[in-house]
Amino acid sequence: MSLEFKYWKWIFLIISILIFNIVALKMKKRLPNTVIYSTIFFALCIQQYFDSYATYFFKAWGFFSLDTADFRSLLVKWGIYPAAIVLIINWYPYKSSMLMKFCYLMGWSVFSTAFEWVTLKLGILWHIHWNLFYSFIIYPIIYYLFLIHHVKFYHWLIRKERS
């Protein structure tokens, strides 16, 4: 008995959530928990802001069904995004050359764009006024923003608190 195509998205989504979160939880953390925690919440706030405008105002992208907000999208937003952010900021080559840092961000951009392509094909994500090229260009900028939050803003807050 074969699975109908409509179930593949759920299988892919659940396996993705498990893999991302197991790796994020089991990996050796190079950053303090406060950095990881604050960056996750910063990323979730930014993501929610952009996803809301993109989905409902610009009709650029969204999850599952057009013009509906439902709990299924939370599986992606809370199941994958936080774990991915942990992986990105934890494995970032902070002490490497600019070229290595650029390659790292581009590697994550390639991976994220490929992952997005699969979610489009499975019907987890939809695009109307958006495409994969835009995503590929914007991913390194978003990831760099998370790193700036961690490296600059978070440490500035800590220094300010201690003084």
PDB file of C-alpha atoms in Angstrom:
ATOM      1  CA  MET A   1       0.000   0.000   0.000  1.00  0.00           C
ATOM      2  CA  SER A   2       1.575   3.267  -1.078  1.00  0.00           C
ATOM      3  CA  LEU A   3       1.221   6.602   0.625  1.00  0.00           C
ATOM      4  CA  GLU A   4      -0.763   9.258  -1.136  1.00  0.00           C
ATOM      5  CA  PHE A   5       1.199  12.348  -2.157  1.00  0.00           C
ATOM      6  CA  LYS A   6      -0.664  14.550   0.352  1.00  0.00           C
ATOM      7  CA  TYR A   7       1.003  12.678   3.229  1.00  0.00           C
ATOM      8  CA  TRP A   8       4.554  13.219   1.988  1.00  0.00           C
ATOM      9  CA  LYS A   9       4.536  16.794   3.205  1.00  0.00           C
ATOM     10  CA  TRP A  10       3.716  15.657   6.730  1.00  0.00           C
ATOM     11  CA  ILE A  11       6.358  12.952   6.679  1.00  0.00           C
ATOM     12  CA  PHE A  12       8.960  15.415   5.366  1.00  0.00           C
ATOM     13  CA  LEU A  13       7.949  18.077   7.884  1.00  0.00           C
ATOM     14  CA  ILE A  14       8.045  15.757  10.905  1.00  0.00           C
ATOM     15  CA  ILE A  15      11.369  14.215   9.877  1.00  0.00           C
ATOM     16  CA  SER A  16      12.815  17.706   9.275  1.00  0.00           C
ATOM     17  CA  ILE A  17      11.651  18.928  12.665  1.00  0.00           C
ATOM     18  CA  LEU A  18      13.154  15.874  14.352  1.00  0.00           C
ATOM     19  CA  ILE A  19      16.492  16.130  12.540  1.00  0.00           C
ATOM     20  CA  PHE A  20      16.909  19.881  13.057  1.00  0.00           C
ATOM     21  CA  ASN A  21      16.020  19.685  16.740  1.00  0.00           C
ATOM     22  CA  ILE A  22      18.032  16.564  17.553  1.00  0.00           C
ATOM     23  CA  VAL A  23      21.127  18.077  15.933  1.00  0.00           C
ATOM     24  CA  ALA A  24      20.550  21.430  17.670  1.00  0.00           C
ATOM     25  CA  LEU A  25      20.085  19.786  21.065  1.00  0.00           C
ATOM     26  CA  LYS A  26      22.910  17.250  20.776  1.00  0.00           C
ATOM     27  CA  MET A  27      25.613  19.427  19.212  1.00  0.00           C
ATOM     28  CA  LYS A  28      28.374  20.886  21.315  1.00  0.00           C
ATOM     29  CA  LYS A  29      27.345  24.442  22.145  1.00  0.00           C
ATOM     30  CA  ARG A  30      30.052  27.041  21.579  1.00  0.00           C
ATOM     31  CA  LEU A  31      27.842  29.881  22.748  1.00  0.00           C
ATOM     32  CA  PRO A  32      26.262  30.653  26.123  1.00  0.00           C
ATOM     33  CA  ASN A  33      22.622  29.646  26.522  1.00  0.00           C
ATOM     34  CA  THR A  34      21.650  33.295  26.998  1.00  0.00           C
ATOM     35  CA  VAL A  35      23.020  34.126  23.535  1.00  0.00           C
ATOM     36  CA  ILE A  36      21.205  31.207  21.939  1.00  0.00           C
ATOM     37  CA  TYR A  37      17.953  31.945  23.744  1.00  0.00           C
ATOM     38  CA  SER A  38      17.952  35.677  22.974  1.00  0.00           C
ATOM     39  CA  THR A  39      18.871  35.126  19.318  1.00  0.00           C
ATOM     40  CA  ILE A  40      16.074  32.574  18.901  1.00  0.00           C
ATOM     41  CA  PHE A  41      13.509  35.044  20.227  1.00  0.00           C
ATOM     42  CA  PHE A  42      14.941  37.879  18.160  1.00  0.00           C
ATOM     43  CA  ALA A  43      14.752  35.657  15.057  1.00  0.00           C
ATOM     44  CA  LEU A  44      11.192  34.558  15.824  1.00  0.00           C
ATOM     45  CA  CYS A  45      10.095  38.178  16.220  1.00  0.00           C
ATOM     46  CA  ILE A  46      11.713  39.212  12.932  1.00  0.00           C
ATOM     47  CA  GLN A  47      10.334  36.130  11.181  1.00  0.00           C
ATOM     48  CA  GLN A  48       6.800  36.756  12.453  1.00  0.00           C
ATOM     49  CA  TYR A  49       6.905  40.376  11.348  1.00  0.00           C
ATOM     50  CA  PHE A  50       8.115  39.569   7.829  1.00  0.00           C
ATOM     51  CA  ASP A  51       5.947  36.479   7.386  1.00  0.00           C
ATOM     52  CA  SER A  52       2.844  38.405   8.428  1.00  0.00           C
ATOM     53  CA  TYR A  53       3.440  41.223   5.948  1.00  0.00           C
ATOM     54  CA  ALA A  54       4.606  38.891   3.200  1.00  0.00           C
ATOM     55  CA  THR A  55       1.639  36.567   3.597  1.00  0.00           C
ATOM     56  CA  TYR A  56      -1.272  38.900   4.169  1.00  0.00           C
ATOM     57  CA  PHE A  57      -0.246  42.236   2.697  1.00  0.00           C
ATOM     58  CA  PHE A  58       2.046  41.387  -0.222  1.00  0.00           C
ATOM     59  CA  LYS A  59       0.866  37.833  -0.998  1.00  0.00           C
ATOM     60  CA  ALA A  60       4.547  36.957  -1.449  1.00  0.00           C
ATOM     61  CA  TRP A  61       4.729  33.641   0.418  1.00  0.00           C
ATOM     62  CA  GLY A  62       2.974  31.686   3.091  1.00  0.00           C
ATOM     63  CA  PHE A  63       2.444  28.243   4.537  1.00  0.00           C
ATOM     64  CA  PHE A  64      -0.099  25.646   3.482  1.00  0.00           C
ATOM     65  CA  SER A  65      -3.236  27.577   2.445  1.00  0.00           C
ATOM     66  CA  LEU A  66      -3.589  30.999   0.901  1.00  0.00           C
ATOM     67  CA  ASP A  67      -5.413  33.595   3.051  1.00  0.00           C
ATOM     68  CA  THR A  68      -5.642  31.418   6.144  1.00  0.00           C
ATOM     69  CA  ALA A  69      -3.762  31.536   9.391  1.00  0.00           C
ATOM     70  CA  ASP A  70      -3.637  28.193  11.083  1.00  0.00           C
ATOM     71  CA  PHE A  71      -1.646  26.150  13.526  1.00  0.00           C
ATOM     72  CA  ARG A  72       0.035  24.082  10.819  1.00  0.00           C
ATOM     73  CA  SER A  73       2.362  26.974  10.021  1.00  0.00           C
ATOM     74  CA  LEU A  74       3.547  26.935  13.635  1.00  0.00           C
ATOM     75  CA  LEU A  75       5.094  23.525  12.979  1.00  0.00           C
ATOM     76  CA  VAL A  76       7.480  25.196  10.563  1.00  0.00           C
ATOM     77  CA  LYS A  77       7.935  28.425  12.494  1.00  0.00           C
ATOM     78  CA  TRP A  78       8.477  26.867  15.924  1.00  0.00           C
ATOM     79  CA  GLY A  79       9.616  23.409  14.881  1.00  0.00           C
ATOM     80  CA  ILE A  80      12.354  24.300  12.386  1.00  0.00           C
ATOM     81  CA  TYR A  81      13.262  28.004  12.625  1.00  0.00           C
ATOM     82  CA  PRO A  82      14.628  28.028  16.207  1.00  0.00           C
ATOM     83  CA  ALA A  83      16.746  24.918  15.666  1.00  0.00           C
ATOM     84  CA  ALA A  84      18.085  26.286  12.370  1.00  0.00           C
ATOM     85  CA  ILE A  85      19.054  29.560  14.048  1.00  0.00           C
ATOM     86  CA  VAL A  86      20.912  27.650  16.759  1.00  0.00           C
ATOM     87  CA  LEU A  87      22.838  25.706  14.113  1.00  0.00           C
ATOM     88  CA  ILE A  88      23.698  28.824  12.107  1.00  0.00           C
ATOM     89  CA  ILE A  89      24.977  30.950  14.985  1.00  0.00           C
ATOM     90  CA  ASN A  90      26.688  28.082  16.797  1.00  0.00           C
ATOM     91  CA  TRP A  91      28.665  26.771  13.810  1.00  0.00           C
ATOM     92  CA  TYR A  92      29.493  30.219  12.386  1.00  0.00           C
ATOM     93  CA  PRO A  93      33.276  30.519  11.878  1.00  0.00           C
ATOM     94  CA  TYR A  94      33.705  33.615  14.062  1.00  0.00           C
ATOM     95  CA  LYS A  95      37.513  33.547  13.993  1.00  0.00           C
ATOM     96  CA  SER A  96      37.920  32.726  10.302  1.00  0.00           C
ATOM     97  CA  SER A  97      38.624  34.920   7.297  1.00  0.00           C
ATOM     98  CA  MET A  98      35.960  37.047   5.661  1.00  0.00           C
ATOM     99  CA  LEU A  99      35.978  34.652   2.714  1.00  0.00           C
ATOM    100  CA  MET A 100      35.248  31.687   4.987  1.00  0.00           C
ATOM    101  CA  LYS A 101      32.456  33.625   6.719  1.00  0.00           C
ATOM    102  CA  PHE A 102      30.968  34.584   3.350  1.00  0.00           C
ATOM    103  CA  CYS A 103      31.165  30.970   2.124  1.00  0.00           C
ATOM    104  CA  TYR A 104      29.522  29.777   5.334  1.00  0.00           C
ATOM    105  CA  LEU A 105      26.572  32.155   4.894  1.00  0.00           C
ATOM    106  CA  MET A 106      26.276  31.258   1.211  1.00  0.00           C
ATOM    107  CA  GLY A 107      26.334  27.560   2.111  1.00  0.00           C
ATOM    108  CA  TRP A 108      23.411  28.058   4.459  1.00  0.00           C
ATOM    109  CA  SER A 109      21.696  30.118   1.760  1.00  0.00           C
ATOM    110  CA  VAL A 110      22.063  27.274  -0.745  1.00  0.00           C
ATOM    111  CA  PHE A 111      20.802  24.748   1.808  1.00  0.00           C
ATOM    112  CA  SER A 112      17.874  26.973   2.818  1.00  0.00           C
ATOM    113  CA  THR A 113      16.890  27.629  -0.789  1.00  0.00           C
ATOM    114  CA  ALA A 114      16.996  23.897  -1.574  1.00  0.00           C
ATOM    115  CA  PHE A 115      14.936  23.169   1.543  1.00  0.00           C
ATOM    116  CA  GLU A 116      12.470  25.870   0.484  1.00  0.00           C
ATOM    117  CA  TRP A 117      12.236  24.318  -2.993  1.00  0.00           C
ATOM    118  CA  VAL A 118      11.272  20.958  -1.454  1.00  0.00           C
ATOM    119  CA  THR A 119       8.643  22.613   0.766  1.00  0.00           C
ATOM    120  CA  LEU A 120       7.212  24.347  -2.305  1.00  0.00           C
ATOM    121  CA  LYS A 121       6.996  21.079  -4.220  1.00  0.00           C
ATOM    122  CA  LEU A 122       5.300  19.346  -1.283  1.00  0.00           C
ATOM    123  CA  GLY A 123       2.769  22.143  -0.710  1.00  0.00           C
ATOM    124  CA  ILE A 124       4.065  23.210   2.687  1.00  0.00           C
ATOM    125  CA  LEU A 125       5.020  26.640   1.350  1.00  0.00           C
ATOM    126  CA  TRP A 126       3.541  28.721  -1.457  1.00  0.00           C
ATOM    127  CA  HIS A 127       4.896  31.638  -3.471  1.00  0.00           C
ATOM    128  CA  ILE A 128       2.912  34.209  -5.429  1.00  0.00           C
ATOM    129  CA  HIS A 129       4.875  37.488  -5.541  1.00  0.00           C
ATOM    130  CA  TRP A 130       8.130  35.790  -4.570  1.00  0.00           C
ATOM    131  CA  ASN A 131      10.564  33.250  -5.992  1.00  0.00           C
ATOM    132  CA  LEU A 132      13.527  31.111  -4.981  1.00  0.00           C
ATOM    133  CA  PHE A 133      16.043  33.586  -6.378  1.00  0.00           C
ATOM    134  CA  TYR A 134      14.773  36.293  -4.005  1.00  0.00           C
ATOM    135  CA  SER A 135      15.095  33.829  -1.131  1.00  0.00           C
ATOM    136  CA  PHE A 136      18.640  32.903  -2.121  1.00  0.00           C
ATOM    137  CA  ILE A 137      19.618  36.584  -2.109  1.00  0.00           C
ATOM    138  CA  ILE A 138      17.856  37.450   1.163  1.00  0.00           C
ATOM    139  CA  TYR A 139      18.936  34.433   3.257  1.00  0.00           C
ATOM    140  CA  PRO A 140      22.551  35.538   3.831  1.00  0.00           C
ATOM    141  CA  ILE A 141      21.329  39.000   4.799  1.00  0.00           C
ATOM    142  CA  ILE A 142      18.881  37.561   7.326  1.00  0.00           C
ATOM    143  CA  TYR A 143      21.495  35.201   8.749  1.00  0.00           C
ATOM    144  CA  TYR A 144      23.999  38.028   9.014  1.00  0.00           C
ATOM    145  CA  LEU A 145      21.363  40.074  10.866  1.00  0.00           C
ATOM    146  CA  PHE A 146      21.069  37.265  13.435  1.00  0.00           C
ATOM    147  CA  LEU A 147      24.844  37.220  13.806  1.00  0.00           C
ATOM    148  CA  ILE A 148      24.949  40.991  14.255  1.00  0.00           C
ATOM    149  CA  HIS A 149      22.299  40.625  16.945  1.00  0.00           C
ATOM    150  CA  HIS A 150      24.462  38.088  18.730  1.00  0.00           C
ATOM    151  CA  VAL A 151      27.880  39.668  18.212  1.00  0.00           C
ATOM    152  CA  LYS A 152      27.004  43.336  18.522  1.00  0.00           C
ATOM    153  CA  PHE A 153      23.654  44.003  20.181  1.00  0.00           C
ATOM    154  CA  TYR A 154      23.625  41.202  22.746  1.00  0.00           C
ATOM    155  CA  HIS A 155      27.176  41.934  23.891  1.00  0.00           C
ATOM    156  CA  TRP A 156      26.431  45.662  23.999  1.00  0.00           C
ATOM    157  CA  LEU A 157      23.499  44.935  26.327  1.00  0.00           C
ATOM    158  CA  ILE A 158      25.690  42.778  28.564  1.00  0.00           C
ATOM    159  CA  ARG A 159      28.393  45.478  28.772  1.00  0.00           C
ATOM    160  CA  LYS A 160      25.765  48.131  29.505  1.00  0.00           C
ATOM    161  CA  GLU A 161      24.210  45.987  32.224  1.00  0.00           C
ATOM    162  CA  ARG A 162      27.560  45.433  33.927  1.00  0.00           C
ATOM    163  CA  SER A 163      28.541  49.110  33.934  1.00  0.00           C
TER     164      SER A 163
END
